[in-house]
PDB file of C-alpha atoms in Angstrom:
ATOM      1  CA  MET Z   1       2.156  26.705   0.316  1.00 94.00           C
ATOM      2  CA  ASN Z   2       3.359  25.643   3.688  1.00 94.00           C
ATOM      3  CA  ILE Z   3       3.279  22.088   5.127  1.00 95.00           C
ATOM      4  CA  GLY Z   4       0.086  22.618   6.913  1.00 96.00           C
ATOM      5  CA  GLU Z   5      -1.717  23.816   3.775  1.00 97.00           C
ATOM      6  CA  LEU Z   6      -0.299  20.967   1.784  1.00 97.00           C
ATOM      7  CA  SER Z   7      -1.382  18.504   4.418  1.00 97.00           C
ATOM      8  CA  LYS Z   8      -4.975  19.873   4.281  1.00 98.00           C
ATOM      9  CA  GLN Z   9      -5.181  19.957   0.556  1.00 97.00           C
ATOM     10  CA  THR Z  10      -3.876  16.319   0.090  1.00 97.00           C
ATOM     11  CA  ASN Z  11      -5.270  14.819   3.292  1.00 97.00           C
ATOM     12  CA  VAL Z  12      -1.871  13.520   4.150  1.00 98.00           C
ATOM     13  CA  SER Z  13      -0.192  14.083   7.509  1.00 97.00           C
ATOM     14  CA  LYS Z  14       2.706  16.467   8.058  1.00 97.00           C
ATOM     15  CA  VAL Z  15       4.711  13.566   9.201  1.00 98.00           C
ATOM     16  CA  ALA Z  16       4.100  11.635   5.935  1.00 98.00           C
ATOM     17  CA  ILE Z  17       4.917  14.788   4.036  1.00 98.00           C
ATOM     18  CA  ARG Z  18       8.195  15.206   5.827  1.00 96.00           C
ATOM     19  CA  TYR Z  19       8.999  11.514   5.231  1.00 97.00           C
ATOM     20  CA  TYR Z  20       8.270  11.953   1.514  1.00 98.00           C
ATOM     21  CA  GLU Z  21      10.648  14.722   1.509  1.00 96.00           C
ATOM     22  CA  ASN Z  22      13.307  12.791   3.285  1.00 96.00           C
ATOM     23  CA  MET Z  23      13.011  10.104   0.726  1.00 96.00           C
ATOM     24  CA  ASN Z  24      13.373  12.553  -2.211  1.00 94.00           C
ATOM     25  CA  LEU Z  25       9.897  11.869  -3.406  1.00 97.00           C
ATOM     26  CA  ILE Z  26       8.930  15.456  -3.178  1.00 97.00           C
ATOM     27  CA  GLN Z  27      10.946  18.705  -2.702  1.00 95.00           C
ATOM     28  CA  SER Z  28      10.488  21.896  -0.757  1.00 94.00           C
ATOM     29  CA  ILE Z  29      12.184  25.179  -0.717  1.00 92.00           C
ATOM     30  CA  ARG Z  30      13.286  26.573   2.711  1.00 87.00           C
ATOM     31  CA  GLN Z  31      12.349  30.168   3.349  1.00 84.00           C
ATOM     32  CA  GLY Z  32      14.390  32.550   5.355  1.00 85.00           C
ATOM     33  CA  ASN Z  33      12.388  31.701   8.425  1.00 87.00           C
ATOM     34  CA  GLY Z  34      13.123  28.049   8.178  1.00 84.00           C
ATOM     35  CA  TYR Z  35       9.737  27.007   7.019  1.00 86.00           C
ATOM     36  CA  ARG Z  36       9.230  24.696   4.051  1.00 89.00           C
ATOM     37  CA  TYR Z  37       7.555  25.946   1.074  1.00 96.00           C
ATOM     38  CA  PHE Z  38       5.871  23.477  -1.284  1.00 96.00           C
ATOM     39  CA  ASN Z  39       4.812  24.120  -4.907  1.00 96.00           C
ATOM     40  CA  GLU Z  40       2.082  22.653  -7.073  1.00 97.00           C
ATOM     41  CA  GLU Z  41       4.452  19.899  -8.238  1.00 96.00           C
ATOM     42  CA  ALA Z  42       4.835  18.656  -4.628  1.00 97.00           C
ATOM     43  CA  LYS Z  43       1.020  18.508  -4.207  1.00 98.00           C
ATOM     44  CA  GLN Z  44       0.684  16.669  -7.602  1.00 98.00           C
ATOM     45  CA  ARG Z  45       3.378  14.153  -6.558  1.00 98.00           C
ATOM     46  CA  ILE Z  46       1.628  13.535  -3.233  1.00 98.00           C
ATOM     47  CA  ILE Z  47      -1.610  12.815  -5.166  1.00 98.00           C
ATOM     48  CA  PHE Z  48       0.420  10.428  -7.412  1.00 98.00           C
ATOM     49  CA  ILE Z  49       1.873   8.786  -4.356  1.00 98.00           C
ATOM     50  CA  LYS Z  50      -1.518   8.269  -2.755  1.00 98.00           C
ATOM     51  CA  ASN Z  51      -2.981   6.802  -5.887  1.00 98.00           C
ATOM     52  CA  ALA Z  52      -0.051   4.499  -6.410  1.00 98.00           C
ATOM     53  CA  GLN Z  53      -0.256   3.323  -2.876  1.00 98.00           C
ATOM     54  CA  ASN Z  54      -3.859   2.535  -3.238  1.00 97.00           C
ATOM     55  CA  LEU Z  55      -2.852   0.319  -6.109  1.00 97.00           C
ATOM     56  CA  GLY Z  56      -0.389  -1.574  -3.743  1.00 96.00           C
ATOM     57  CA  PHE Z  57       2.751   0.050  -4.818  1.00 97.00           C
ATOM     58  CA  ASP Z  58       5.303   0.743  -2.087  1.00 96.00           C
ATOM     59  CA  LEU Z  59       7.375   3.932  -1.853  1.00 97.00           C
ATOM     60  CA  LYS Z  60      10.426   2.461  -3.458  1.00 96.00           C
ATOM     61  CA  GLU Z  61       8.301   1.439  -6.407  1.00 96.00           C
ATOM     62  CA  ILE Z  62       6.741   4.898  -6.532  1.00 97.00           C
ATOM     63  CA  ARG Z  63      10.238   6.486  -6.493  1.00 95.00           C
ATOM     64  CA  ASP Z  64      11.007   4.175  -9.506  1.00 94.00           C
ATOM     65  CA  PHE Z  65       8.032   5.651 -11.415  1.00 94.00           C
ATOM     66  CA  PHE Z  66       9.322   9.123 -10.794  1.00 93.00           C
ATOM     67  CA  ASN Z  67      12.829   8.157 -12.011  1.00 92.00           C
ATOM     68  CA  LEU Z  68      11.345   6.520 -15.073  1.00 90.00           C
ATOM     69  CA  GLU Z  69       9.384   9.705 -15.705  1.00 88.00           C
ATOM     70  CA  LEU Z  70      12.692  11.675 -15.592  1.00 86.00           C
ATOM     71  CA  LEU Z  71      14.422   9.272 -18.007  1.00 84.00           C
ATOM     72  CA  GLU Z  72      11.678   9.883 -20.639  1.00 78.00           C
ATOM     73  CA  SER Z  73      12.625   6.413 -22.043  1.00 75.00           C
ATOM     74  CA  GLY Z  74       9.167   5.502 -23.211  1.00 79.00           C
ATOM     75  CA  SER Z  75       6.195   3.848 -21.388  1.00 88.00           C
ATOM     76  CA  TYR Z  76       7.361   0.172 -21.868  1.00 91.00           C
ATOM     77  CA  GLN Z  77       9.027   0.123 -18.295  1.00 92.00           C
ATOM     78  CA  ILE Z  78       5.946   1.775 -16.744  1.00 92.00           C
ATOM     79  CA  LYS Z  79       3.593  -0.680 -18.383  1.00 94.00           C
ATOM     80  CA  ASN Z  80       5.832  -3.428 -17.229  1.00 95.00           C
ATOM     81  CA  LYS Z  81       5.598  -2.362 -13.583  1.00 95.00           C
ATOM     82  CA  ILE Z  82       1.824  -2.190 -13.951  1.00 97.00           C
ATOM     83  CA  GLN Z  83       1.657  -5.800 -15.285  1.00 98.00           C
ATOM     84  CA  LYS Z  84       3.960  -7.003 -12.492  1.00 97.00           C
ATOM     85  CA  GLN Z  85       1.748  -5.415  -9.920  1.00 98.00           C
ATOM     86  CA  GLN Z  86      -1.369  -6.955 -11.573  1.00 98.00           C
ATOM     87  CA  HIS Z  87       0.331 -10.309 -11.268  1.00 98.00           C
ATOM     88  CA  LYS Z  88       1.068  -9.891  -7.696  1.00 97.00           C
ATOM     89  CA  ILE Z  89      -2.641  -8.849  -6.999  1.00 97.00           C
ATOM     90  CA  LYS Z  90      -3.857 -11.956  -8.821  1.00 98.00           C
ATOM     91  CA  GLU Z  91      -1.554 -14.144  -6.629  1.00 98.00           C
ATOM     92  CA  LYS Z  92      -2.828 -12.533  -3.554  1.00 97.00           C
ATOM     93  CA  ILE Z  93      -6.365 -12.903  -4.694  1.00 98.00           C
ATOM     94  CA  SER Z  94      -5.691 -16.645  -5.268  1.00 98.00           C
ATOM     95  CA  LYS Z  95      -4.255 -17.023  -1.833  1.00 97.00           C
ATOM     96  CA  LEU Z  96      -7.218 -15.213  -0.290  1.00 98.00           C
ATOM     97  CA  LYS Z  97      -9.613 -17.405  -2.148  1.00 98.00           C
ATOM     98  CA  SER Z  98      -7.833 -20.410  -0.726  1.00 96.00           C
ATOM     99  CA  LEU Z  99      -8.066 -19.008   2.763  1.00 95.00           C
ATOM    100  CA  GLU Z 100     -11.774 -18.255   2.182  1.00 97.00           C
ATOM    101  CA  TYR Z 101     -12.329 -21.983   1.110  1.00 96.00           C
ATOM    102  CA  VAL Z 102     -10.502 -23.162   4.284  1.00 93.00           C
ATOM    103  CA  LEU Z 103     -12.560 -20.846   6.527  1.00 95.00           C
ATOM    104  CA  SER Z 104     -15.730 -21.951   5.016  1.00 96.00           C
ATOM    105  CA  GLU Z 105     -14.763 -25.649   5.663  1.00 94.00           C
ATOM    106  CA  LEU Z 106     -14.084 -24.741   9.287  1.00 94.00           C
ATOM    107  CA  ASP Z 107     -17.412 -22.787   9.500  1.00 95.00           C
ATOM    108  CA  ARG Z 108     -19.270 -25.774   8.258  1.00 95.00           C
ATOM    109  CA  ALA Z 109     -17.522 -28.124  10.740  1.00 93.00           C
ATOM    110  CA  CYS Z 110     -19.086 -26.519  13.808  1.00 92.00           C
ATOM    111  CA  ASP Z 111     -22.761 -25.789  14.489  1.00 91.00           C
ATOM    112  CA  GLY Z 112     -21.817 -23.538  17.418  1.00 90.00           C
ATOM    113  CA  LYS Z 113     -23.789 -25.559  19.948  1.00 91.00           C
ATOM    114  CA  MET Z 114     -21.278 -27.752  21.504  1.00 88.00           C
ATOM    115  CA  GLU Z 115     -18.872 -27.188  24.278  1.00 90.00           C
ATOM    116  CA  THR Z 116     -15.710 -25.405  23.432  1.00 89.00           C
ATOM    117  CA  LYS Z 117     -13.514 -28.474  24.180  1.00 86.00           C
ATOM    118  CA  ASP Z 118     -15.340 -30.445  21.640  1.00 88.00           C
ATOM    119  CA  CYS Z 119     -15.407 -27.779  18.842  1.00 92.00           C
ATOM    120  CA  PRO Z 120     -14.137 -29.307  15.566  1.00 92.00           C
ATOM    121  CA  ILE Z 121     -12.747 -25.950  14.437  1.00 93.00           C
ATOM    122  CA  LEU Z 122     -10.166 -26.023  17.290  1.00 91.00           C
ATOM    123  CA  GLN Z 123      -9.520 -29.682  16.716  1.00 88.00           C
ATOM    124  CA  LYS Z 124      -8.785 -29.059  13.035  1.00 89.00           C
ATOM    125  CA  LEU Z 125      -6.535 -25.997  13.865  1.00 88.00           C
ATOM    126  CA  TYR Z 126      -4.578 -28.175  16.270  1.00 87.00           C
ATOM    127  CA  LEU Z 127      -4.186 -30.815  13.524  1.00 84.00           C
ATOM    128  CA  ALA Z 128      -3.042 -28.310  10.991  1.00 63.00           C
ATOM    129  CA  ALA Z 129      -0.363 -27.004  13.459  1.00 58.00           C
ATOM    130  CA  LYS Z 130       0.983 -30.557  13.958  1.00 60.00           C
ATOM    131  CA  ASN Z 131       1.284 -31.164  10.277  1.00 55.00           C
TER     132      ASN Z 131
END
């Protein structure tokens, strides 16, 4: 399939497909007319890339998955990467919960009926910046 067909079938832009190819995440075959031809494996890899990105993995980490797949050294390292990602996500959730708490406190500090210059939210934000 050509790049346009691959783009439509995977819902990934042509620019992204070219980028994945430049990063050696997918491969194409150049035809005599200079056009790229992509096989089913390229399509499956793009689906893998999208799924992994949805789980928070960056392209370098995704390349590591592909390299581990080639090594066929067992699933331990793959499982380890998943566990590390899970830990990162838990840390992010914890930070987001802390931010949510601070925002709730700021929300409770203001009834929304006073003049802007007297708003305790702004005062608290200025205090936080000074500390």
